[in-house]
mmCIF file of C-alpha atoms and ligand atoms in Angstrom:
data_model
loop_
_atom_site.group_PDB
_atom_site.id
_atom_site.type_symbol
_atom_site.label_atom_id
_atom_site.label_comp_id
_atom_site.label_asym_id
_atom_site.label_seq_id
_atom_site.Cartn_x
_atom_site.Cartn_y
_atom_site.Cartn_z
ATOM 1 C CA MET A 29 -20.657 9.039 -4.983
ATOM 2 C CA HIS A 30 -18.001 11.625 -4.112
ATOM 3 C CA ILE A 31 -14.871 9.865 -2.844
ATOM 4 C CA LEU A 32 -11.860 11.476 -1.187
ATOM 5 C CA VAL A 33 -8.727 9.418 -1.810
ATOM 6 C CA THR A 34 -5.781 10.359 0.381
ATOM 7 C CA GLY A 35 -2.287 9.462 -0.800
ATOM 8 C CA GLY A 36 -3.713 9.186 -4.310
ATOM 9 C CA ALA A 37 -0.427 10.140 -5.946
ATOM 10 C CA GLY A 38 1.410 7.196 -4.406
ATOM 11 C CA PHE A 39 1.781 3.655 -5.742
ATOM 12 C CA ILE A 40 -1.473 1.998 -4.612
ATOM 13 C CA GLY A 41 -3.562 5.157 -4.226
ATOM 14 C CA SER A 42 -2.890 6.263 -7.812
ATOM 15 C CA ASN A 43 -3.750 2.800 -9.086
ATOM 16 C CA TYR A 44 -7.029 3.097 -7.165
ATOM 17 C CA VAL A 45 -7.787 6.564 -8.571
ATOM 18 C CA ARG A 46 -7.061 5.504 -12.137
ATOM 19 C CA ARG A 47 -9.289 2.485 -11.610
ATOM 20 C CA LEU A 48 -12.159 4.605 -10.256
ATOM 21 C CA LEU A 49 -11.959 7.009 -13.172
ATOM 22 C CA ASN A 50 -11.285 4.637 -16.079
ATOM 23 C CA GLY A 51 -14.363 2.491 -15.495
ATOM 24 C CA HIS A 52 -12.570 -0.604 -14.137
ATOM 25 C CA SER A 53 -14.229 -0.290 -10.746
ATOM 26 C CA ASP A 54 -17.772 -1.278 -9.773
ATOM 27 C CA ILE A 55 -17.904 1.824 -7.568
ATOM 28 C CA ALA A 56 -19.944 4.575 -9.176
ATOM 29 C CA ALA A 57 -17.689 7.531 -8.404
ATOM 30 C CA ASP A 58 -19.008 10.705 -9.954
ATOM 31 C CA ARG A 59 -16.398 12.830 -8.179
ATOM 32 C CA VAL A 60 -12.941 11.909 -6.949
ATOM 33 C CA THR A 61 -10.881 14.299 -4.850
ATOM 34 C CA VAL A 62 -7.266 13.338 -4.254
ATOM 35 C CA LEU A 63 -5.480 14.766 -1.208
ATOM 36 C CA ASP A 64 -1.756 14.141 -1.345
ATOM 37 C CA LYS A 65 1.187 15.907 0.270
ATOM 38 C CA LEU A 66 3.489 14.928 -2.595
ATOM 39 C CA THR A 67 6.263 13.709 -0.320
ATOM 40 C CA TYR A 68 9.282 12.068 -1.977
ATOM 41 C CA ALA A 69 6.925 9.059 -2.513
ATOM 42 C CA GLY A 70 4.097 11.020 -4.092
ATOM 43 C CA ASN A 71 4.355 11.537 -7.812
ATOM 44 C CA SER A 72 1.864 13.495 -9.871
ATOM 45 C CA ALA A 73 3.084 11.575 -12.953
ATOM 46 C CA ASN A 74 1.199 8.594 -11.478
ATOM 47 C CA LEU A 75 -2.052 10.443 -12.192
ATOM 48 C CA ALA A 76 -1.066 11.685 -15.674
ATOM 49 C CA PRO A 77 -3.429 9.243 -17.452
ATOM 50 C CA VAL A 78 -6.441 10.814 -15.695
ATOM 51 C CA GLU A 79 -5.198 14.345 -14.967
ATOM 52 C CA ASP A 80 -7.684 15.928 -17.381
ATOM 53 C CA HIS A 81 -10.607 13.814 -16.218
ATOM 54 C CA PRO A 82 -13.532 16.164 -15.454
ATOM 55 C CA GLU A 83 -14.420 14.253 -12.293
ATOM 56 C CA LEU A 84 -10.936 14.473 -10.734
ATOM 57 C CA ARG A 85 -9.781 17.238 -8.404
ATOM 58 C CA PHE A 86 -6.205 17.086 -7.109
ATOM 59 C CA VAL A 87 -5.356 18.939 -3.906
ATOM 60 C CA GLU A 88 -1.770 19.106 -2.672
ATOM 61 C CA GLY A 89 -1.977 19.043 1.122
ATOM 62 C CA ASP A 90 -1.495 17.165 4.362
ATOM 63 C CA ILE A 91 -3.999 14.744 5.925
ATOM 64 C CA GLY A 92 -2.903 16.285 9.237
ATOM 65 C CA ASP A 93 -4.020 19.807 8.262
ATOM 66 C CA PRO A 94 -6.870 20.670 10.669
ATOM 67 C CA ALA A 95 -8.249 23.477 8.490
ATOM 68 C CA LEU A 96 -7.958 21.915 5.035
ATOM 69 C CA VAL A 97 -9.286 18.422 5.786
ATOM 70 C CA PRO A 98 -12.755 19.370 7.159
ATOM 71 C CA GLU A 99 -13.156 21.794 4.269
ATOM 72 C CA LEU A 100 -12.355 19.037 1.734
ATOM 73 C CA LEU A 101 -14.566 16.476 3.463
ATOM 74 C CA THR A 102 -17.656 18.645 3.318
ATOM 75 C CA GLY A 103 -20.012 16.951 0.839
ATOM 76 C CA VAL A 104 -17.797 13.858 0.515
ATOM 77 C CA ASP A 105 -19.592 10.468 0.780
ATOM 78 C CA ALA A 106 -16.619 8.198 1.367
ATOM 79 C CA VAL A 107 -12.946 8.393 2.299
ATOM 80 C CA VAL A 108 -10.310 5.872 1.269
ATOM 81 C CA ASN A 109 -7.187 6.564 3.319
ATOM 82 C CA PHE A 110 -3.964 5.440 1.637
ATOM 83 C CA ALA A 111 -1.797 8.337 2.802
ATOM 84 C CA ALA A 112 1.123 7.176 4.898
ATOM 85 C CA GLU A 113 4.831 7.075 5.300
ATOM 86 C CA THR A 114 5.491 3.551 4.045
ATOM 87 C CA HIS A 115 9.125 2.546 3.907
ATOM 88 C CA VAL A 116 10.224 0.301 6.800
ATOM 89 C CA ASP A 117 13.940 1.149 6.409
ATOM 90 C CA ARG A 118 13.205 4.873 6.655
ATOM 91 C CA SER A 119 11.147 4.264 9.826
ATOM 92 C CA ILE A 120 14.141 2.478 11.391
ATOM 93 C CA HIS A 121 16.316 5.492 10.608
ATOM 94 C CA ASP A 122 13.797 8.107 11.848
ATOM 95 C CA ALA A 123 10.212 7.324 12.827
ATOM 96 C CA ALA A 124 8.974 10.883 13.513
ATOM 97 C CA ALA A 125 7.217 11.417 10.167
ATOM 98 C CA PHE A 126 5.609 7.972 10.528
ATOM 99 C CA VAL A 127 3.987 8.886 13.816
ATOM 100 C CA THR A 128 2.972 12.315 12.531
ATOM 101 C CA THR A 129 1.332 11.179 9.308
ATOM 102 C CA ASN A 130 0.228 7.629 10.018
ATOM 103 C CA VAL A 131 -1.181 8.221 13.522
ATOM 104 C CA LEU A 132 -1.885 11.940 13.937
ATOM 105 C CA GLY A 133 -2.822 12.451 10.288
ATOM 106 C CA THR A 134 -5.311 9.572 10.430
ATOM 107 C CA HIS A 135 -6.725 10.980 13.661
ATOM 108 C CA ASN A 136 -7.270 14.333 11.952
ATOM 109 C CA LEU A 137 -9.107 12.592 9.097
ATOM 110 C CA LEU A 138 -11.299 10.652 11.526
ATOM 111 C CA GLN A 139 -12.249 13.793 13.461
ATOM 112 C CA ALA A 140 -13.146 15.591 10.239
ATOM 113 C CA ALA A 141 -15.091 12.594 8.954
ATOM 114 C CA LEU A 142 -17.159 12.538 12.121
ATOM 115 C CA ARG A 143 -17.772 16.255 12.038
ATOM 116 C CA THR A 144 -18.779 16.377 8.381
ATOM 117 C CA GLY A 145 -20.926 13.213 8.431
ATOM 118 C CA VAL A 146 -18.953 11.058 5.965
ATOM 119 C CA SER A 147 -20.956 7.858 5.330
ATOM 120 C CA ARG A 148 -18.070 5.400 4.844
ATOM 121 C CA PHE A 149 -14.395 5.502 5.832
ATOM 122 C CA VAL A 150 -12.056 2.816 4.479
ATOM 123 C CA HIS A 151 -8.651 2.759 6.096
ATOM 124 C CA VAL A 152 -5.855 0.974 4.264
ATOM 125 C CA SER A 153 -3.767 -0.781 6.898
ATOM 126 C CA THR A 154 -1.217 -3.563 6.419
ATOM 127 C CA ASP A 155 -0.488 -7.182 7.394
ATOM 128 C CA GLU A 156 2.679 -5.866 9.094
ATOM 129 C CA VAL A 157 0.556 -4.819 12.102
ATOM 130 C CA TYR A 158 0.386 -8.496 13.096
ATOM 131 C CA GLY A 159 4.165 -8.894 13.475
ATOM 132 C CA SER A 160 5.648 -12.157 12.249
ATOM 133 C CA ILE A 161 4.218 -15.697 12.106
ATOM 134 C CA ASP A 162 6.284 -18.901 11.835
ATOM 135 C CA SER A 163 3.498 -21.142 10.525
ATOM 136 C CA GLY A 164 -0.192 -20.909 9.703
ATOM 137 C CA SER A 165 -1.828 -17.571 8.890
ATOM 138 C CA TRP A 166 -3.377 -14.602 10.670
ATOM 139 C CA THR A 167 -7.093 -14.127 10.903
ATOM 140 C CA GLU A 168 -8.399 -10.631 11.589
ATOM 141 C CA GLU A 169 -8.833 -11.552 15.282
ATOM 142 C CA TRP A 170 -5.096 -12.074 15.758
ATOM 143 C CA PRO A 171 -3.546 -9.671 18.306
ATOM 144 C CA LEU A 172 -1.507 -6.851 16.810
ATOM 145 C CA ALA A 173 2.220 -7.133 17.564
ATOM 146 C CA PRO A 174 4.042 -4.767 15.172
ATOM 147 C CA ASN A 175 7.840 -4.946 15.128
ATOM 148 C CA SER A 176 9.030 -2.000 13.031
ATOM 149 C CA PRO A 177 8.253 1.651 13.772
ATOM 150 C CA TYR A 178 6.403 1.728 10.424
ATOM 151 C CA ALA A 179 4.200 -1.196 11.439
ATOM 152 C CA ALA A 180 3.658 0.254 14.932
ATOM 153 C CA ALA A 181 2.498 3.584 13.511
ATOM 154 C CA LYS A 182 0.167 1.728 11.130
ATOM 155 C CA ALA A 183 -1.151 -0.328 14.049
ATOM 156 C CA GLY A 184 -1.779 2.869 16.018
ATOM 157 C CA ALA A 185 -3.805 4.260 13.121
ATOM 158 C CA ASP A 186 -5.616 0.966 12.587
ATOM 159 C CA LEU A 187 -6.721 0.839 16.258
ATOM 160 C CA LEU A 188 -7.745 4.509 16.254
ATOM 161 C CA VAL A 189 -9.960 3.846 13.246
ATOM 162 C CA ARG A 190 -11.476 0.856 15.065
ATOM 163 C CA SER A 191 -12.120 3.022 18.111
ATOM 164 C CA TYR A 192 -14.010 5.614 16.050
ATOM 165 C CA ALA A 193 -16.377 2.848 14.969
ATOM 166 C CA ARG A 194 -16.845 1.469 18.483
ATOM 167 C CA THR A 195 -17.015 4.805 20.296
ATOM 168 C CA HIS A 196 -18.590 7.148 17.780
ATOM 169 C CA GLY A 197 -20.348 4.784 15.386
ATOM 170 C CA LEU A 198 -18.321 5.967 12.360
ATOM 171 C CA ASN A 199 -18.912 3.553 9.491
ATOM 172 C CA VAL A 200 -15.378 2.318 8.960
ATOM 173 C CA GLY A 201 -13.770 -0.601 7.141
ATOM 174 C CA ILE A 202 -10.143 -1.558 7.730
ATOM 175 C CA THR A 203 -8.070 -3.514 5.204
ATOM 176 C CA ARG A 204 -4.855 -5.356 6.050
ATOM 177 C CA CYS A 205 -3.078 -6.328 2.883
ATOM 178 C CA SER A 206 0.064 -8.275 2.078
ATOM 179 C CA ASN A 207 3.015 -7.059 -0.049
ATOM 180 C CA ASN A 208 1.897 -5.331 -3.255
ATOM 181 C CA TYR A 209 3.742 -5.243 -6.549
ATOM 182 C CA GLY A 210 2.991 -3.566 -9.863
ATOM 183 C CA PRO A 211 3.821 -0.508 -11.962
ATOM 184 C CA HIS A 212 4.368 2.941 -10.379
ATOM 185 C CA GLN A 213 5.883 1.618 -7.128
ATOM 186 C CA HIS A 214 8.688 3.825 -5.805
ATOM 187 C CA PRO A 215 12.116 2.343 -6.664
ATOM 188 C CA GLU A 216 13.101 2.187 -2.997
ATOM 189 C CA LYS A 217 10.860 -0.921 -2.639
ATOM 190 C CA LEU A 218 12.215 -4.425 -3.318
ATOM 191 C CA ILE A 219 10.927 -5.366 -6.778
ATOM 192 C CA PRO A 220 11.376 -1.973 -8.457
ATOM 193 C CA HIS A 221 14.669 -1.424 -6.654
ATOM 194 C CA PHE A 222 16.059 -4.716 -7.938
ATOM 195 C CA VAL A 223 14.742 -4.272 -11.498
ATOM 196 C CA THR A 224 15.912 -0.664 -11.893
ATOM 197 C CA THR A 225 19.296 -1.407 -10.317
ATOM 198 C CA LEU A 226 19.869 -4.398 -12.599
ATOM 199 C CA ALA A 227 18.803 -2.287 -15.592
ATOM 200 C CA ARG A 228 21.612 0.142 -14.701
ATOM 201 C CA GLY A 229 24.129 -2.704 -14.334
ATOM 202 C CA GLY A 230 24.323 -2.462 -10.539
ATOM 203 C CA THR A 231 24.259 -5.086 -7.788
ATOM 204 C CA VAL A 232 21.211 -5.657 -5.595
ATOM 205 C CA PRO A 233 21.239 -6.132 -1.819
ATOM 206 C CA LEU A 234 19.785 -9.272 -0.224
ATOM 207 C CA TYR A 235 19.121 -8.978 3.490
ATOM 208 C CA GLY A 236 20.536 -11.651 5.874
ATOM 209 C CA ASP A 237 20.004 -15.258 4.814
ATOM 210 C CA GLY A 238 17.346 -14.217 2.264
ATOM 211 C CA LEU A 239 14.813 -16.590 3.795
ATOM 212 C CA ASN A 240 12.281 -14.033 5.025
ATOM 213 C CA VAL A 241 8.902 -14.967 3.535
ATOM 214 C CA ARG A 242 6.391 -12.497 2.075
ATOM 215 C CA ASP A 243 2.961 -13.006 0.521
ATOM 216 C CA TRP A 244 2.722 -11.128 -2.810
ATOM 217 C CA LEU A 245 -0.335 -9.540 -4.339
ATOM 218 C CA HIS A 246 -0.750 -7.503 -7.530
ATOM 219 C CA VAL A 247 -1.837 -3.925 -6.856
ATOM 220 C CA ASP A 248 -4.919 -4.415 -9.082
ATOM 221 C CA ASP A 249 -6.113 -7.226 -6.790
ATOM 222 C CA HIS A 250 -5.533 -5.069 -3.703
ATOM 223 C CA CYS A 251 -7.673 -2.329 -5.274
ATOM 224 C CA ARG A 252 -10.377 -4.876 -6.138
ATOM 225 C CA GLY A 253 -10.404 -5.881 -2.470
ATOM 226 C CA ILE A 254 -10.703 -2.249 -1.334
ATOM 227 C CA ASP A 255 -13.678 -1.751 -3.674
ATOM 228 C CA LEU A 256 -15.409 -4.720 -2.075
ATOM 229 C CA VAL A 257 -14.771 -3.446 1.446
ATOM 230 C CA LEU A 258 -15.983 0.027 0.471
ATOM 231 C CA ALA A 259 -19.181 -1.264 -1.104
ATOM 232 C CA LYS A 260 -20.027 -4.387 0.874
ATOM 233 C CA GLY A 261 -17.896 -4.474 4.024
ATOM 234 C CA ALA A 262 -19.712 -4.642 7.350
ATOM 235 C CA PRO A 263 -19.478 -1.482 9.474
ATOM 236 C CA GLY A 264 -16.486 -1.552 11.814
ATOM 237 C CA GLU A 265 -15.067 -4.762 10.306
ATOM 238 C CA VAL A 266 -11.456 -5.613 9.476
ATOM 239 C CA TYR A 267 -10.630 -7.487 6.228
ATOM 240 C CA ASN A 268 -7.363 -9.202 5.408
ATOM 241 C CA ILE A 269 -6.421 -9.058 1.715
ATOM 242 C CA GLY A 270 -3.952 -11.759 0.709
ATOM 243 C CA GLY A 271 -2.316 -12.886 -2.499
ATOM 244 C CA GLY A 272 -1.675 -16.525 -1.642
ATOM 245 C CA VAL A 273 1.814 -16.398 -3.193
ATOM 246 C CA GLU A 274 4.436 -17.004 -0.504
ATOM 247 C CA LEU A 275 8.040 -16.550 -1.531
ATOM 248 C CA THR A 276 11.300 -16.157 0.319
ATOM 249 C CA ASN A 277 13.230 -13.032 -0.663
ATOM 250 C CA ARG A 278 15.819 -15.406 -2.129
ATOM 251 C CA GLN A 279 13.222 -17.093 -4.358
ATOM 252 C CA LEU A 280 11.874 -13.735 -5.494
ATOM 253 C CA THR A 281 15.408 -12.482 -6.206
ATOM 254 C CA GLY A 282 16.015 -15.580 -8.385
ATOM 255 C CA LEU A 283 12.862 -14.876 -10.395
ATOM 256 C CA ILE A 284 13.852 -11.243 -10.921
ATOM 257 C CA LEU A 285 17.412 -12.165 -11.906
ATOM 258 C CA ASP A 286 16.098 -14.656 -14.486
ATOM 259 C CA ALA A 287 13.629 -12.145 -15.924
ATOM 260 C CA CYS A 288 16.337 -9.482 -16.166
ATOM 261 C CA GLY A 289 18.923 -11.787 -17.743
ATOM 262 C CA ALA A 290 21.235 -11.527 -14.697
ATOM 263 C CA ASP A 291 22.706 -14.082 -12.293
ATOM 264 C CA TRP A 292 23.730 -14.316 -8.639
ATOM 265 C CA SER A 293 26.929 -12.386 -9.281
ATOM 266 C CA SER A 294 24.658 -9.320 -9.355
ATOM 267 C CA VAL A 295 23.565 -9.944 -5.748
ATOM 268 C CA ARG A 296 25.466 -8.727 -2.676
ATOM 269 C CA ARG A 297 24.594 -10.009 0.784
ATOM 270 C CA VAL A 298 23.963 -7.269 3.367
ATOM 271 C CA PRO A 299 23.391 -7.546 7.131
ATOM 272 C CA ASP A 300 19.786 -8.264 8.045
ATOM 273 C CA ARG A 301 17.365 -5.386 8.603
ATOM 274 C CA LYS A 302 16.934 -4.629 12.317
ATOM 275 C CA GLY A 303 13.783 -6.295 13.708
ATOM 276 C CA HIS A 304 13.205 -7.998 10.347
ATOM 277 C CA ASP A 305 9.926 -9.952 10.384
ATOM 278 C CA ARG A 306 10.500 -13.544 9.306
ATOM 279 C CA ARG A 307 7.209 -14.429 7.700
ATOM 280 C CA TYR A 308 3.835 -12.853 6.871
ATOM 281 C CA ALA A 309 0.766 -14.937 5.950
ATOM 282 C CA LEU A 310 -2.900 -13.923 5.874
ATOM 283 C CA ASP A 311 -6.151 -15.821 6.145
ATOM 284 C CA ASP A 312 -8.520 -13.790 3.966
ATOM 285 C CA THR A 313 -11.589 -16.071 4.256
ATOM 286 C CA ARG A 314 -13.701 -13.127 5.460
ATOM 287 C CA LEU A 315 -13.119 -11.070 2.305
ATOM 288 C CA ARG A 316 -13.481 -14.147 0.096
ATOM 289 C CA ALA A 317 -16.998 -14.520 1.514
ATOM 290 C CA LEU A 318 -17.712 -11.131 -0.116
ATOM 291 C CA GLY A 319 -16.532 -12.519 -3.466
ATOM 292 C CA TYR A 320 -12.831 -11.587 -3.356
ATOM 293 C CA ARG A 321 -10.359 -13.661 -5.390
ATOM 294 C CA PRO A 322 -6.931 -12.483 -6.573
ATOM 295 C CA GLN A 323 -7.146 -12.457 -10.354
ATOM 296 C CA VAL A 324 -3.619 -11.619 -11.470
ATOM 297 C CA ASP A 325 -1.457 -14.711 -11.912
ATOM 298 C CA PHE A 326 1.836 -14.016 -10.122
ATOM 299 C CA SER A 327 4.185 -15.117 -12.945
ATOM 300 C CA ARG A 328 2.348 -13.059 -15.515
ATOM 301 C CA GLY A 329 1.931 -10.089 -13.144
ATOM 302 C CA LEU A 330 5.625 -10.111 -12.253
ATOM 303 C CA ALA A 331 6.701 -10.351 -15.894
ATOM 304 C CA ALA A 332 4.411 -7.450 -16.844
ATOM 305 C CA THR A 333 5.650 -5.395 -13.908
ATOM 306 C CA ILE A 334 9.310 -5.973 -14.791
ATOM 307 C CA ALA A 335 8.546 -5.107 -18.431
ATOM 308 C CA TRP A 336 6.866 -1.878 -17.307
ATOM 309 C CA TYR A 337 9.955 -0.701 -15.384
ATOM 310 C CA ARG A 338 12.254 -1.660 -18.246
ATOM 311 C CA GLU A 339 10.053 0.254 -20.714
ATOM 312 C CA ASN A 340 9.556 3.330 -18.510
ATOM 313 C CA PRO A 341 12.984 4.580 -17.339
ATOM 314 C CA ALA A 342 11.676 8.157 -17.759
ATOM 315 C CA TRP A 343 9.337 7.431 -14.822
ATOM 316 C CA TRP A 344 11.913 6.043 -12.408
ATOM 317 C CA GLU A 345 15.214 7.654 -13.378
ATOM 318 C CA PRO A 346 14.386 10.989 -11.688
ATOM 319 C CA LEU A 347 13.487 9.066 -8.510
ATOM 320 C CA THR A 348 16.679 6.998 -8.412
ATOM 321 C CA ALA A 349 18.742 10.116 -9.225
ATOM 322 C CA ALA A 350 17.057 12.001 -6.337
ATOM 323 C CA ALA A 351 17.908 9.160 -3.963
ATOM 324 C CA ALA A 352 21.584 8.949 -5.052
HETATM 325 P P1 NAD B 4 3.488 5.141 -1.196
HETATM 326 O O1 NAD B 4 4.615 5.493 -0.276
HETATM 327 O O2 NAD B 4 3.791 4.813 -2.605
HETATM 328 O O3 NAD B 4 2.455 6.395 -1.247
HETATM 329 C C1 NAD B 4 2.080 7.104 -0.102
HETATM 330 C C2 NAD B 4 1.406 8.392 -0.597
HETATM 331 O O4 NAD B 4 0.953 9.130 0.573
HETATM 332 C C3 NAD B 4 2.351 9.327 -1.360
HETATM 333 O O5 NAD B 4 1.694 9.811 -2.527
HETATM 334 C C4 NAD B 4 2.616 10.447 -0.385
HETATM 335 O O6 NAD B 4 2.885 11.702 -1.023
HETATM 336 C C5 NAD B 4 1.307 10.497 0.397
HETATM 337 N N1 NAD B 4 1.456 11.088 1.733
HETATM 338 C C6 NAD B 4 2.408 10.814 2.663
HETATM 339 N N2 NAD B 4 2.213 11.579 3.742
HETATM 340 C C7 NAD B 4 1.090 12.319 3.519
HETATM 341 C C8 NAD B 4 0.369 13.286 4.273
HETATM 342 N N3 NAD B 4 0.774 13.635 5.490
HETATM 343 N N4 NAD B 4 -0.736 13.840 3.750
HETATM 344 C C9 NAD B 4 -1.131 13.493 2.489
HETATM 345 N N5 NAD B 4 -0.481 12.595 1.708
HETATM 346 C C10 NAD B 4 0.607 12.022 2.225
HETATM 347 O O7 NAD B 4 2.672 4.016 -0.471
HETATM 348 P P2 NAD B 4 1.860 2.756 -1.054
HETATM 349 O O8 NAD B 4 2.775 1.627 -1.203
HETATM 350 O O9 NAD B 4 1.042 3.223 -2.203
HETATM 351 O O10 NAD B 4 0.909 2.431 0.192
HETATM 352 C C11 NAD B 4 -0.374 3.036 0.317
HETATM 353 C C12 NAD B 4 -1.023 2.536 1.588
HETATM 354 O O11 NAD B 4 -1.144 1.121 1.542
HETATM 355 C C13 NAD B 4 -0.211 2.867 2.845
HETATM 356 O O12 NAD B 4 -1.109 3.246 3.873
HETATM 357 C C14 NAD B 4 0.469 1.554 3.182
HETATM 358 O O13 NAD B 4 0.720 1.442 4.567
HETATM 359 C C15 NAD B 4 -0.564 0.552 2.696
HETATM 360 N N6 NAD B 4 -0.028 -0.757 2.322
HETATM 361 C C16 NAD B 4 0.964 -0.857 1.398
HETATM 362 C C17 NAD B 4 1.428 -2.100 1.000
HETATM 363 C C18 NAD B 4 2.509 -2.241 -0.038
HETATM 364 O O14 NAD B 4 2.973 -3.365 -0.281
HETATM 365 N N7 NAD B 4 2.945 -1.183 -0.715
HETATM 366 C C19 NAD B 4 0.883 -3.256 1.564
HETATM 367 C C20 NAD B 4 -0.144 -3.133 2.519
HETATM 368 C C21 NAD B 4 -0.588 -1.874 2.859
#
């Protein structure tokens, strides 16, 4: 199978590409093309372990490019679309790139997939499209009520993908996953930001009262879920992918402080993020019926992730320096 992975130089996309090529996936990929614009979040170092793999082709380019994308999709069997602008805080500051890439870029991919006859199109969406939930958990039938510009642009893409299944019969699968953690995540995101800041002796910011709740999932488990949706998902269906580990930001901060040998004097309280969702929680019964189970124990996964950042400053130092 020839698979086009968009955003394959980012955190989750590169994990997925490495998995496809190093034999950890059940998907028989005999060719993998990565299309990535290499924005500030894209990092070719994430693909270094497989860069010489004979089945990998890396193309630097934009999912919104109307000439390049149909050319790349010719002869491709399946698309897995990770490419997106992903940082909520950046979307609050300026949402233009979010609309351009997440909505228009996805539309360009869908058009090209239709035109070139791609057999399967998996779109990686997010639980943030549902908004915020005080108790219980979202099933896939829950109405979308995104609160941040990031989530709204993801919801726009998610619904466009759905419409290409309903209107044009494109064989799509949509995944909505909870918060991922693991190696190779850009240090602007919570866990790597806290670990790399503490490693440099800095203080970390905790939003508001610190009681916002997130469900955490190791990136390997997310990629396992995507494999299942690619191979076994019903055409046009949406699948939640959850981790089952709910933590307040305050609890997570405590765990990171402990693991890094720091205490609460390293934490500074900052005003809450605008429109900050209080709680996310997913019901992933539908994917579990396909055999999905998160396999990475959270305590062990978090410890290994923190160890990876502490052992690989050469990976993140250029990124934190660029942001300074
Ligand atoms: P990331 O920011 O680490 O990577 C995004 C990648 O997309 C980068 O390599 C970037 O260069 C590339 N990209 C951006 N714009 C592009 C464009 N116009 N054309 C081609 N490539 C482009 O993001 P991530 O955390 O790996 O997230 C991947 C996907 O998973 C996103 O769609 C995100 O919404 C979704 N998701 C993420 C999480 C999470 O916790 N990180 C949770 C649920 C869903």
